[in-house]
């Protein structure tokens, strides 16, 4: 497995543009697990902006995957820029996701791109690394995940590839397998707040959340706060 590039292997987690360093030592858990938020697919952002800001202010959010609906580049940039500014001011990196978003990463001011197609990985790594983050939604296949790591991605998101229904046990097991063996950081997707502790305990650098936050009964900010409490629970030493 290829070791991540030095920019991510040596810098700490506190800088928005570099939240994905290599794990200091496989088989140990010295890092703290942080949150990664995955937005709904956004066809407009004006109404979403206030709850987005509130969510970011409610906990330790390291990164946000902003999913943009199809539109012309100018429209997408206009939609993305306010969210990017809000997230970066809160200390979170912003990865854009959606067909063709790689063409607006620079103009929108995003920190990188989140991919769901392995076919794009080699070109995107060559195009953006090391200046920008390249992340990938890892498929269920272990071989495919390892190939993505070897391609030079900065992180893998496990459990949200869109190809199969989410499964708690599979996601936890795959996250634990990756965290124990490989240097490339990983995020494990939690479909509910109650799943967060198990993903954190599996050794993920990040727990990714979508509707569990955005559709939380008490609002997204409460969802982030609850997820943070679950991370603390999941990472607590076993008596």
PDB file of N, CA and C in Angstrom, residues 118-224:
ATOM      1  N   UNK A 118     -14.228   4.912  -9.601  1.00  0.00           N
ATOM      2  CA  UNK A 118     -12.809   4.547  -9.586  1.00  0.00           C
ATOM      3  C   UNK A 118     -12.136   4.860 -10.911  1.00  0.00           C
ATOM      4  N   UNK A 119     -12.914   4.948 -11.977  1.00  0.00           N
ATOM      5  CA  UNK A 119     -12.340   5.238 -13.288  1.00  0.00           C
ATOM      6  C   UNK A 119     -11.689   6.616 -13.327  1.00  0.00           C
ATOM      7  N   UNK A 120     -12.155   7.521 -12.478  1.00  0.00           N
ATOM      8  CA  UNK A 120     -11.626   8.885 -12.464  1.00  0.00           C
ATOM      9  C   UNK A 120     -10.407   9.050 -11.565  1.00  0.00           C
ATOM     10  N   UNK A 121     -10.142   8.072 -10.712  1.00  0.00           N
ATOM     11  CA  UNK A 121      -9.110   8.249  -9.695  1.00  0.00           C
ATOM     12  C   UNK A 121      -7.738   8.622 -10.240  1.00  0.00           C
ATOM     13  N   UNK A 122      -7.187   7.860 -11.192  1.00  0.00           N
ATOM     14  CA  UNK A 122      -5.828   8.200 -11.646  1.00  0.00           C
ATOM     15  C   UNK A 122      -5.722   9.626 -12.176  1.00  0.00           C
ATOM     16  N   UNK A 123      -6.695  10.030 -12.991  1.00  0.00           N
ATOM     17  CA  UNK A 123      -6.653  11.375 -13.566  1.00  0.00           C
ATOM     18  C   UNK A 123      -6.813  12.446 -12.493  1.00  0.00           C
ATOM     19  N   UNK A 124      -7.696  12.213 -11.525  1.00  0.00           N
ATOM     20  CA  UNK A 124      -7.941  13.225 -10.499  1.00  0.00           C
ATOM     21  C   UNK A 124      -6.752  13.366  -9.553  1.00  0.00           C
ATOM     22  N   UNK A 125      -6.119  12.250  -9.212  1.00  0.00           N
ATOM     23  CA  UNK A 125      -4.924  12.321  -8.367  1.00  0.00           C
ATOM     24  C   UNK A 125      -3.821  13.079  -9.091  1.00  0.00           C
ATOM     25  N   UNK A 126      -3.633  12.771 -10.362  1.00  0.00           N
ATOM     26  CA  UNK A 126      -2.597  13.465 -11.134  1.00  0.00           C
ATOM     27  C   UNK A 126      -2.915  14.949 -11.274  1.00  0.00           C
ATOM     28  N   UNK A 127      -4.178  15.249 -11.435  1.00  0.00           N
ATOM     29  CA  UNK A 127      -4.588  16.637 -11.671  1.00  0.00           C
ATOM     30  C   UNK A 127      -4.503  17.496 -10.409  1.00  0.00           C
ATOM     31  N   UNK A 128      -4.893  16.947  -9.273  1.00  0.00           N
ATOM     32  CA  UNK A 128      -5.057  17.778  -8.083  1.00  0.00           C
ATOM     33  C   UNK A 128      -3.996  17.607  -6.998  1.00  0.00           C
ATOM     34  N   UNK A 129      -3.361  16.482  -6.944  1.00  0.00           N
ATOM     35  CA  UNK A 129      -2.398  16.241  -5.866  1.00  0.00           C
ATOM     36  C   UNK A 129      -1.063  16.920  -6.148  1.00  0.00           C
ATOM     37  N   UNK A 130      -0.391  17.441  -5.142  1.00  0.00           N
ATOM     38  CA  UNK A 130      -0.772  17.400  -3.722  1.00  0.00           C
ATOM     39  C   UNK A 130      -1.510  18.637  -3.238  1.00  0.00           C
ATOM     40  N   UNK A 131      -1.834  19.560  -4.148  1.00  0.00           N
ATOM     41  CA  UNK A 131      -2.420  20.824  -3.707  1.00  0.00           C
ATOM     42  C   UNK A 131      -3.832  20.666  -3.154  1.00  0.00           C
ATOM     43  N   UNK A 132      -4.585  19.734  -3.718  1.00  0.00           N
ATOM     44  CA  UNK A 132      -5.963  19.528  -3.292  1.00  0.00           C
ATOM     45  C   UNK A 132      -6.154  18.107  -2.762  1.00  0.00           C
ATOM     46  N   UNK A 133      -7.189  17.929  -1.970  1.00  0.00           N
ATOM     47  CA  UNK A 133      -7.537  16.629  -1.410  1.00  0.00           C
ATOM     48  C   UNK A 133      -8.330  15.831  -2.439  1.00  0.00           C
ATOM     49  N   UNK A 134      -7.997  14.570  -2.585  1.00  0.00           N
ATOM     50  CA  UNK A 134      -8.773  13.666  -3.436  1.00  0.00           C
ATOM     51  C   UNK A 134      -9.276  12.525  -2.556  1.00  0.00           C
ATOM     52  N   UNK A 135     -10.595  12.475  -2.369  1.00  0.00           N
ATOM     53  CA  UNK A 135     -11.200  11.414  -1.578  1.00  0.00           C
ATOM     54  C   UNK A 135     -12.040  10.506  -2.445  1.00  0.00           C
ATOM     55  N   UNK A 136     -12.366   9.340  -1.906  1.00  0.00           N
ATOM     56  CA  UNK A 136     -13.059   8.331  -2.714  1.00  0.00           C
ATOM     57  C   UNK A 136     -14.011   7.524  -1.846  1.00  0.00           C
ATOM     58  N   UNK A 137     -15.230   7.320  -2.359  1.00  0.00           N
ATOM     59  CA  UNK A 137     -16.201   6.448  -1.707  1.00  0.00           C
ATOM     60  C   UNK A 137     -15.874   5.008  -2.068  1.00  0.00           C
ATOM     61  N   UNK A 138     -15.262   4.292  -1.140  1.00  0.00           N
ATOM     62  CA  UNK A 138     -14.745   2.958  -1.424  1.00  0.00           C
ATOM     63  C   UNK A 138     -15.873   1.961  -1.647  1.00  0.00           C
ATOM     64  N   UNK A 139     -15.762   1.114  -2.663  1.00  0.00           N
ATOM     65  CA  UNK A 139     -16.753   0.063  -2.891  1.00  0.00           C
ATOM     66  C   UNK A 139     -16.607  -1.055  -1.870  1.00  0.00           C
ATOM     67  N   UNK A 140     -17.550  -1.990  -1.883  1.00  0.00           N
ATOM     68  CA  UNK A 140     -17.523  -3.084  -0.915  1.00  0.00           C
ATOM     69  C   UNK A 140     -16.318  -4.000  -1.112  1.00  0.00           C
ATOM     70  N   UNK A 141     -15.850  -4.109  -2.338  1.00  0.00           N
ATOM     71  CA  UNK A 141     -14.733  -5.004  -2.639  1.00  0.00           C
ATOM     72  C   UNK A 141     -13.456  -4.538  -1.945  1.00  0.00           C
ATOM     73  N   UNK A 142     -12.810  -5.431  -1.206  1.00  0.00           N
ATOM     74  CA  UNK A 142     -11.550  -5.076  -0.557  1.00  0.00           C
ATOM     75  C   UNK A 142     -10.467  -4.801  -1.589  1.00  0.00           C
ATOM     76  N   UNK A 143     -10.454  -5.567  -2.653  1.00  0.00           N
ATOM     77  CA  UNK A 143      -9.455  -5.349  -3.701  1.00  0.00           C
ATOM     78  C   UNK A 143      -9.597  -3.959  -4.301  1.00  0.00           C
ATOM     79  N   UNK A 144     -10.839  -3.536  -4.550  1.00  0.00           N
ATOM     80  CA  UNK A 144     -11.070  -2.208  -5.126  1.00  0.00           C
ATOM     81  C   UNK A 144     -10.648  -1.114  -4.157  1.00  0.00           C
ATOM     82  N   UNK A 145     -10.893  -1.326  -2.873  1.00  0.00           N
ATOM     83  CA  UNK A 145     -10.467  -0.342  -1.877  1.00  0.00           C
ATOM     84  C   UNK A 145      -8.949  -0.222  -1.850  1.00  0.00           C
ATOM     85  N   UNK A 146      -8.255  -1.353  -1.911  1.00  0.00           N
ATOM     86  CA  UNK A 146      -6.794  -1.324  -1.906  1.00  0.00           C
ATOM     87  C   UNK A 146      -6.248  -0.657  -3.161  1.00  0.00           C
ATOM     88  N   UNK A 147      -6.893  -0.897  -4.293  1.00  0.00           N
ATOM     89  CA  UNK A 147      -6.466  -0.241  -5.530  1.00  0.00           C
ATOM     90  C   UNK A 147      -6.612   1.269  -5.417  1.00  0.00           C
ATOM     91  N   UNK A 148      -7.677   1.716  -4.775  1.00  0.00           N
ATOM     92  CA  UNK A 148      -7.869   3.157  -4.583  1.00  0.00           C
ATOM     93  C   UNK A 148      -6.782   3.733  -3.687  1.00  0.00           C
ATOM     94  N   UNK A 149      -6.446   3.011  -2.621  1.00  0.00           N
ATOM     95  CA  UNK A 149      -5.369   3.470  -1.755  1.00  0.00           C
ATOM     96  C   UNK A 149      -4.057   3.571  -2.490  1.00  0.00           C
ATOM     97  N   UNK A 150      -3.788   2.605  -3.335  1.00  0.00           N
ATOM     98  CA  UNK A 150      -2.546   2.605  -4.105  1.00  0.00           C
ATOM     99  C   UNK A 150      -2.532   3.700  -5.161  1.00  0.00           C
ATOM    100  N   UNK A 151      -3.714   4.157  -5.571  1.00  0.00           N
ATOM    101  CA  UNK A 151      -3.793   5.216  -6.579  1.00  0.00           C
ATOM    102  C   UNK A 151      -3.383   6.569  -6.022  1.00  0.00           C
ATOM    103  N   UNK A 152      -3.337   6.698  -4.679  1.00  0.00           N
ATOM    104  CA  UNK A 152      -2.879   7.942  -4.078  1.00  0.00           C
ATOM    105  C   UNK A 152      -3.966   8.819  -3.505  1.00  0.00           C
ATOM    106  N   UNK A 153      -5.142   8.250  -3.202  1.00  0.00           N
ATOM    107  CA  UNK A 153      -6.193   9.063  -2.594  1.00  0.00           C
ATOM    108  C   UNK A 153      -5.784   9.484  -1.184  1.00  0.00           C
ATOM    109  N   UNK A 154      -6.396  10.542  -0.704  1.00  0.00           N
ATOM    110  CA  UNK A 154      -6.076  11.068   0.620  1.00  0.00           C
ATOM    111  C   UNK A 154      -6.935  10.467   1.722  1.00  0.00           C
ATOM    112  N   UNK A 155      -8.083   9.937   1.361  1.00  0.00           N
ATOM    113  CA  UNK A 155      -8.920   9.217   2.321  1.00  0.00           C
ATOM    114  C   UNK A 155      -9.890   8.324   1.559  1.00  0.00           C
ATOM    115  N   UNK A 156     -10.380   7.300   2.238  1.00  0.00           N
ATOM    116  CA  UNK A 156     -11.460   6.460   1.732  1.00  0.00           C
ATOM    117  C   UNK A 156     -12.684   6.655   2.617  1.00  0.00           C
ATOM    118  N   UNK A 157     -13.839   6.775   1.991  1.00  0.00           N
ATOM    119  CA  UNK A 157     -15.106   6.789   2.716  1.00  0.00           C
ATOM    120  C   UNK A 157     -15.737   5.413   2.561  1.00  0.00           C
ATOM    121  N   UNK A 158     -15.904   4.722   3.652  1.00  0.00           N
ATOM    122  CA  UNK A 158     -16.392   3.347   3.646  1.00  0.00           C
ATOM    123  C   UNK A 158     -17.860   3.316   4.058  1.00  0.00           C
ATOM    124  N   UNK A 159     -18.687   2.644   3.244  1.00  0.00           N
ATOM    125  CA  UNK A 159     -20.086   2.466   3.588  1.00  0.00           C
ATOM    126  C   UNK A 159     -21.045   3.364   2.852  1.00  0.00           C
ATOM    127  N   UNK A 160     -20.552   4.177   1.927  1.00  0.00           N
ATOM    128  CA  UNK A 160     -21.434   5.084   1.181  1.00  0.00           C
ATOM    129  C   UNK A 160     -21.010   5.113  -0.282  1.00  0.00           C
ATOM    130  N   UNK A 161     -21.024   3.941  -0.911  1.00  0.00           N
ATOM    131  CA  UNK A 161     -20.639   3.891  -2.316  1.00  0.00           C
ATOM    132  C   UNK A 161     -21.832   4.005  -3.245  1.00  0.00           C
ATOM    133  N   UNK A 162     -23.052   3.936  -2.701  1.00  0.00           N
ATOM    134  CA  UNK A 162     -24.246   4.084  -3.512  1.00  0.00           C
ATOM    135  C   UNK A 162     -24.649   2.847  -4.286  1.00  0.00           C
ATOM    136  N   UNK A 163     -23.812   1.827  -4.295  1.00  0.00           N
ATOM    137  CA  UNK A 163     -24.096   0.637  -5.095  1.00  0.00           C
ATOM    138  C   UNK A 163     -24.959  -0.370  -4.346  1.00  0.00           C
ATOM    139  N   UNK A 164     -24.844  -0.402  -3.030  1.00  0.00           N
ATOM    140  CA  UNK A 164     -25.582  -1.373  -2.232  1.00  0.00           C
ATOM    141  C   UNK A 164     -26.169  -0.681  -1.012  1.00  0.00           C
ATOM    142  N   UNK A 165     -27.250  -1.235  -0.457  1.00  0.00           N
ATOM    143  CA  UNK A 165     -27.821  -0.650   0.758  1.00  0.00           C
ATOM    144  C   UNK A 165     -26.794  -0.639   1.888  1.00  0.00           C
ATOM    145  N   UNK A 166     -26.880   0.394   2.725  1.00  0.00           N
ATOM    146  CA  UNK A 166     -25.947   0.498   3.848  1.00  0.00           C
ATOM    147  C   UNK A 166     -26.194  -0.627   4.833  1.00  0.00           C
ATOM    148  N   UNK A 167     -25.127  -1.162   5.381  1.00  0.00           N
ATOM    149  CA  UNK A 167     -25.226  -2.237   6.359  1.00  0.00           C
ATOM    150  C   UNK A 167     -24.259  -1.939   7.498  1.00  0.00           C
ATOM    151  N   UNK A 168     -24.768  -1.910   8.725  1.00  0.00           N
ATOM    152  CA  UNK A 168     -23.960  -1.508   9.874  1.00  0.00           C
ATOM    153  C   UNK A 168     -22.783  -2.444  10.103  1.00  0.00           C
ATOM    154  N   UNK A 169     -23.036  -3.735  10.096  1.00  0.00           N
ATOM    155  CA  UNK A 169     -21.971  -4.686  10.400  1.00  0.00           C
ATOM    156  C   UNK A 169     -20.886  -4.673   9.335  1.00  0.00           C
ATOM    157  N   UNK A 170     -21.309  -4.632   8.066  1.00  0.00           N
ATOM    158  CA  UNK A 170     -20.330  -4.610   6.978  1.00  0.00           C
ATOM    159  C   UNK A 170     -19.464  -3.364   7.048  1.00  0.00           C
ATOM    160  N   UNK A 171     -20.095  -2.219   7.290  1.00  0.00           N
ATOM    161  CA  UNK A 171     -19.344  -0.967   7.356  1.00  0.00           C
ATOM    162  C   UNK A 171     -18.372  -0.970   8.528  1.00  0.00           C
ATOM    163  N   UNK A 172     -18.819  -1.424   9.666  1.00  0.00           N
ATOM    164  CA  UNK A 172     -17.934  -1.483  10.839  1.00  0.00           C
ATOM    165  C   UNK A 172     -16.764  -2.431  10.597  1.00  0.00           C
ATOM    166  N   UNK A 173     -17.059  -3.602  10.056  1.00  0.00           N
ATOM    167  CA  UNK A 173     -15.996  -4.584   9.824  1.00  0.00           C
ATOM    168  C   UNK A 173     -15.000  -4.090   8.788  1.00  0.00           C
ATOM    169  N   UNK A 174     -15.505  -3.480   7.719  1.00  0.00           N
ATOM    170  CA  UNK A 174     -14.609  -2.982   6.672  1.00  0.00           C
ATOM    171  C   UNK A 174     -13.752  -1.828   7.194  1.00  0.00           C
ATOM    172  N   UNK A 175     -14.348  -0.978   8.008  1.00  0.00           N
ATOM    173  CA  UNK A 175     -13.596   0.129   8.602  1.00  0.00           C
ATOM    174  C   UNK A 175     -12.493  -0.392   9.515  1.00  0.00           C
ATOM    175  N   UNK A 176     -12.822  -1.363  10.339  1.00  0.00           N
ATOM    176  CA  UNK A 176     -11.830  -1.928  11.255  1.00  0.00           C
ATOM    177  C   UNK A 176     -10.699  -2.602  10.489  1.00  0.00           C
ATOM    178  N   UNK A 177     -11.045  -3.347   9.447  1.00  0.00           N
ATOM    179  CA  UNK A 177     -10.029  -3.998   8.603  1.00  0.00           C
ATOM    180  C   UNK A 177      -9.078  -2.966   8.021  1.00  0.00           C
ATOM    181  N   UNK A 178      -9.634  -1.895   7.463  1.00  0.00           N
ATOM    182  CA  UNK A 178      -8.788  -0.877   6.842  1.00  0.00           C
ATOM    183  C   UNK A 178      -7.917  -0.175   7.886  1.00  0.00           C
ATOM    184  N   UNK A 179      -8.509   0.223   8.990  1.00  0.00           N
ATOM    185  CA  UNK A 179      -7.787   0.990  10.007  1.00  0.00           C
ATOM    186  C   UNK A 179      -6.645   0.198  10.624  1.00  0.00           C
ATOM    187  N   UNK A 180      -6.794  -1.107  10.732  1.00  0.00           N
ATOM    188  CA  UNK A 180      -5.760  -1.921  11.355  1.00  0.00           C
ATOM    189  C   UNK A 180      -4.558  -2.149  10.451  1.00  0.00           C
ATOM    190  N   UNK A 181      -4.758  -2.056   9.143  1.00  0.00           N
ATOM    191  CA  UNK A 181      -3.717  -2.484   8.207  1.00  0.00           C
ATOM    192  C   UNK A 181      -3.092  -1.341   7.423  1.00  0.00           C
ATOM    193  N   UNK A 182      -3.909  -0.373   7.000  1.00  0.00           N
ATOM    194  CA  UNK A 182      -3.450   0.594   6.012  1.00  0.00           C
ATOM    195  C   UNK A 182      -3.210   1.977   6.601  1.00  0.00           C
ATOM    196  N   UNK A 183      -2.349   2.742   5.911  1.00  0.00           N
ATOM    197  CA  UNK A 183      -1.967   4.081   6.360  1.00  0.00           C
ATOM    198  C   UNK A 183      -2.929   5.159   5.886  1.00  0.00           C
ATOM    199  N   UNK A 184      -3.583   4.953   4.751  1.00  0.00           N
ATOM    200  CA  UNK A 184      -4.482   5.975   4.212  1.00  0.00           C
ATOM    201  C   UNK A 184      -5.661   6.150   5.169  1.00  0.00           C
ATOM    202  N   UNK A 185      -5.945   7.372   5.603  1.00  0.00           N
ATOM    203  CA  UNK A 185      -7.049   7.595   6.534  1.00  0.00           C
ATOM    204  C   UNK A 185      -8.387   7.141   5.960  1.00  0.00           C
ATOM    205  N   UNK A 186      -9.303   6.791   6.850  1.00  0.00           N
ATOM    206  CA  UNK A 186     -10.624   6.367   6.393  1.00  0.00           C
ATOM    207  C   UNK A 186     -11.715   7.050   7.202  1.00  0.00           C
ATOM    208  N   UNK A 187     -12.856   7.188   6.543  1.00  0.00           N
ATOM    209  CA  UNK A 187     -14.085   7.631   7.190  1.00  0.00           C
ATOM    210  C   UNK A 187     -15.082   6.494   7.072  1.00  0.00           C
ATOM    211  N   UNK A 188     -15.734   6.155   8.155  1.00  0.00           N
ATOM    212  CA  UNK A 188     -16.794   5.159   8.120  1.00  0.00           C
ATOM    213  C   UNK A 188     -18.137   5.858   8.179  1.00  0.00           C
ATOM    214  N   UNK A 189     -19.054   5.474   7.291  1.00  0.00           N
ATOM    215  CA  UNK A 189     -20.360   6.134   7.238  1.00  0.00           C
ATOM    216  C   UNK A 189     -21.307   5.524   8.260  1.00  0.00           C
ATOM    217  N   UNK A 190     -21.969   6.379   9.015  1.00  0.00           N
ATOM    218  CA  UNK A 190     -22.972   5.951   9.988  1.00  0.00           C
ATOM    219  C   UNK A 190     -24.341   6.431   9.521  1.00  0.00           C
ATOM    220  N   UNK A 191     -25.268   5.497   9.342  1.00  0.00           N
ATOM    221  CA  UNK A 191     -26.598   5.860   8.853  1.00  0.00           C
ATOM    222  C   UNK A 191     -27.447   6.508   9.936  1.00  0.00           C
ATOM    223  N   UNK A 192     -27.152   6.204  11.186  1.00  0.00           N
ATOM    224  CA  UNK A 192     -27.878   6.798  12.308  1.00  0.00           C
ATOM    225  C   UNK A 192     -26.883   7.261  13.365  1.00  0.00           C
ATOM    226  N   UNK A 193     -27.344   8.117  14.248  1.00  0.00           N
ATOM    227  CA  UNK A 193     -26.490   8.577  15.343  1.00  0.00           C
ATOM    228  C   UNK A 193     -26.067   7.402  16.218  1.00  0.00           C
ATOM    229  N   UNK A 194     -26.957   6.448  16.391  1.00  0.00           N
ATOM    230  CA  UNK A 194     -26.646   5.294  17.236  1.00  0.00           C
ATOM    231  C   UNK A 194     -25.519   4.433  16.680  1.00  0.00           C
ATOM    232  N   UNK A 195     -25.221   4.565  15.390  1.00  0.00           N
ATOM    233  CA  UNK A 195     -24.147   3.780  14.776  1.00  0.00           C
ATOM    234  C   UNK A 195     -22.778   4.440  14.915  1.00  0.00           C
ATOM    235  N   UNK A 196     -22.747   5.679  15.377  1.00  0.00           N
ATOM    236  CA  UNK A 196     -21.500   6.444  15.394  1.00  0.00           C
ATOM    237  C   UNK A 196     -20.455   5.815  16.310  1.00  0.00           C
ATOM    238  N   UNK A 197     -20.847   5.419  17.499  1.00  0.00           N
ATOM    239  CA  UNK A 197     -19.874   4.904  18.468  1.00  0.00           C
ATOM    240  C   UNK A 197     -19.142   3.684  17.932  1.00  0.00           C
ATOM    241  N   UNK A 198     -19.862   2.784  17.263  1.00  0.00           N
ATOM    242  CA  UNK A 198     -19.235   1.569  16.741  1.00  0.00           C
ATOM    243  C   UNK A 198     -18.238   1.882  15.638  1.00  0.00           C
ATOM    244  N   UNK A 199     -18.551   2.858  14.786  1.00  0.00           N
ATOM    245  CA  UNK A 199     -17.625   3.243  13.718  1.00  0.00           C
ATOM    246  C   UNK A 199     -16.375   3.881  14.317  1.00  0.00           C
ATOM    247  N   UNK A 200     -16.561   4.729  15.319  1.00  0.00           N
ATOM    248  CA  UNK A 200     -15.405   5.344  15.983  1.00  0.00           C
ATOM    249  C   UNK A 200     -14.545   4.285  16.652  1.00  0.00           C
ATOM    250  N   UNK A 201     -15.188   3.326  17.306  1.00  0.00           N
ATOM    251  CA  UNK A 201     -14.446   2.268  17.991  1.00  0.00           C
ATOM    252  C   UNK A 201     -13.680   1.383  17.018  1.00  0.00           C
ATOM    253  N   UNK A 202     -14.131   1.343  15.767  1.00  0.00           N
ATOM    254  CA  UNK A 202     -13.454   0.531  14.749  1.00  0.00           C
ATOM    255  C   UNK A 202     -12.131   1.137  14.309  1.00  0.00           C
ATOM    256  N   UNK A 203     -11.860   2.386  14.709  1.00  0.00           N
ATOM    257  CA  UNK A 203     -10.572   2.992  14.405  1.00  0.00           C
ATOM    258  C   UNK A 203     -10.576   4.022  13.306  1.00  0.00           C
ATOM    259  N   UNK A 204     -11.754   4.417  12.832  1.00  0.00           N
ATOM    260  CA  UNK A 204     -11.824   5.410  11.763  1.00  0.00           C
ATOM    261  C   UNK A 204     -11.324   6.769  12.241  1.00  0.00           C
ATOM    262  N   UNK A 205     -10.605   7.459  11.357  1.00  0.00           N
ATOM    263  CA  UNK A 205     -10.229   8.844  11.659  1.00  0.00           C
ATOM    264  C   UNK A 205     -11.450   9.755  11.653  1.00  0.00           C
ATOM    265  N   UNK A 206     -12.443   9.388  10.842  1.00  0.00           N
ATOM    266  CA  UNK A 206     -13.639  10.208  10.684  1.00  0.00           C
ATOM    267  C   UNK A 206     -14.873   9.323  10.693  1.00  0.00           C
ATOM    268  N   UNK A 207     -15.949   9.836  11.261  1.00  0.00           N
ATOM    269  CA  UNK A 207     -17.264   9.226  11.093  1.00  0.00           C
ATOM    270  C   UNK A 207     -18.065  10.156  10.198  1.00  0.00           C
ATOM    271  N   UNK A 208     -18.537   9.626   9.077  1.00  0.00           N
ATOM    272  CA  UNK A 208     -19.303  10.418   8.120  1.00  0.00           C
ATOM    273  C   UNK A 208     -20.794  10.260   8.393  1.00  0.00           C
ATOM    274  N   UNK A 209     -21.507  11.358   8.291  1.00  0.00           N
ATOM    275  CA  UNK A 209     -22.945  11.380   8.555  1.00  0.00           C
ATOM    276  C   UNK A 209     -23.666  12.185   7.492  1.00  0.00           C
ATOM    277  N   UNK A 210     -24.842  11.716   7.111  1.00  0.00           N
ATOM    278  CA  UNK A 210     -25.673  12.429   6.157  1.00  0.00           C
ATOM    279  C   UNK A 210     -27.002  12.800   6.778  1.00  0.00           C
ATOM    280  N   UNK A 211     -28.068  12.085   6.373  1.00  0.00           N
ATOM    281  CA  UNK A 211     -29.405  12.413   6.861  1.00  0.00           C
ATOM    282  C   UNK A 211     -29.546  12.271   8.370  1.00  0.00           C
ATOM    283  N   UNK A 212     -28.704  11.477   8.997  1.00  0.00           N
ATOM    284  CA  UNK A 212     -28.772  11.357  10.457  1.00  0.00           C
ATOM    285  C   UNK A 212     -28.580  12.710  11.125  1.00  0.00           C
ATOM    286  N   UNK A 213     -27.834  13.585  10.472  1.00  0.00           N
ATOM    287  CA  UNK A 213     -27.663  14.957  10.954  1.00  0.00           C
ATOM    288  C   UNK A 213     -28.719  15.878  10.366  1.00  0.00           C
ATOM    289  N   UNK A 214     -28.836  15.884   9.037  1.00  0.00           N
ATOM    290  CA  UNK A 214     -29.687  16.880   8.376  1.00  0.00           C
ATOM    291  C   UNK A 214     -31.166  16.685   8.701  1.00  0.00           C
ATOM    292  N   UNK A 215     -31.582  15.454   9.003  1.00  0.00           N
ATOM    293  CA  UNK A 215     -32.983  15.180   9.333  1.00  0.00           C
ATOM    294  C   UNK A 215     -33.173  14.818  10.809  1.00  0.00           C
ATOM    295  N   UNK A 216     -32.226  15.194  11.609  1.00  0.00           N
ATOM    296  CA  UNK A 216     -32.341  14.908  13.044  1.00  0.00           C
ATOM    297  C   UNK A 216     -33.598  15.574  13.597  1.00  0.00           C
ATOM    298  N   UNK A 217     -34.293  14.872  14.482  1.00  0.00           N
ATOM    299  CA  UNK A 217     -35.574  15.353  14.990  1.00  0.00           C
ATOM    300  C   UNK A 217     -35.454  16.710  15.671  1.00  0.00           C
ATOM    301  N   UNK A 218     -34.298  16.997  16.259  1.00  0.00           N
ATOM    302  CA  UNK A 218     -34.096  18.275  16.946  1.00  0.00           C
ATOM    303  C   UNK A 218     -33.255  19.257  16.135  1.00  0.00           C
ATOM    304  N   UNK A 219     -33.031  18.942  14.879  1.00  0.00           N
ATOM    305  CA  UNK A 219     -32.271  19.826  14.006  1.00  0.00           C
ATOM    306  C   UNK A 219     -30.836  19.370  13.820  1.00  0.00           C
ATOM    307  N   UNK A 220     -30.192  19.819  12.739  1.00  0.00           N
ATOM    308  CA  UNK A 220     -28.824  19.389  12.428  1.00  0.00           C
ATOM    309  C   UNK A 220     -27.801  19.695  13.518  1.00  0.00           C
ATOM    310  N   UNK A 221     -27.927  20.836  14.167  1.00  0.00           N
ATOM    311  CA  UNK A 221     -26.964  21.160  15.226  1.00  0.00           C
ATOM    312  C   UNK A 221     -27.040  20.135  16.352  1.00  0.00           C
ATOM    313  N   UNK A 222     -28.242  19.747  16.715  1.00  0.00           N
ATOM    314  CA  UNK A 222     -28.407  18.723  17.747  1.00  0.00           C
ATOM    315  C   UNK A 222     -27.853  17.387  17.276  1.00  0.00           C
ATOM    316  N   UNK A 223     -28.010  17.109  15.981  1.00  0.00           N
ATOM    317  CA  UNK A 223     -27.460  15.873  15.433  1.00  0.00           C
ATOM    318  C   UNK A 223     -25.951  15.821  15.536  1.00  0.00           C
ATOM    319  N   UNK A 224     -25.296  16.920  15.223  1.00  0.00           N
ATOM    320  CA  UNK A 224     -23.834  16.976  15.328  1.00  0.00           C
ATOM    321  C   UNK A 224     -23.393  16.826  16.779  1.00  0.00           C
TER     322      UNK A 224
END
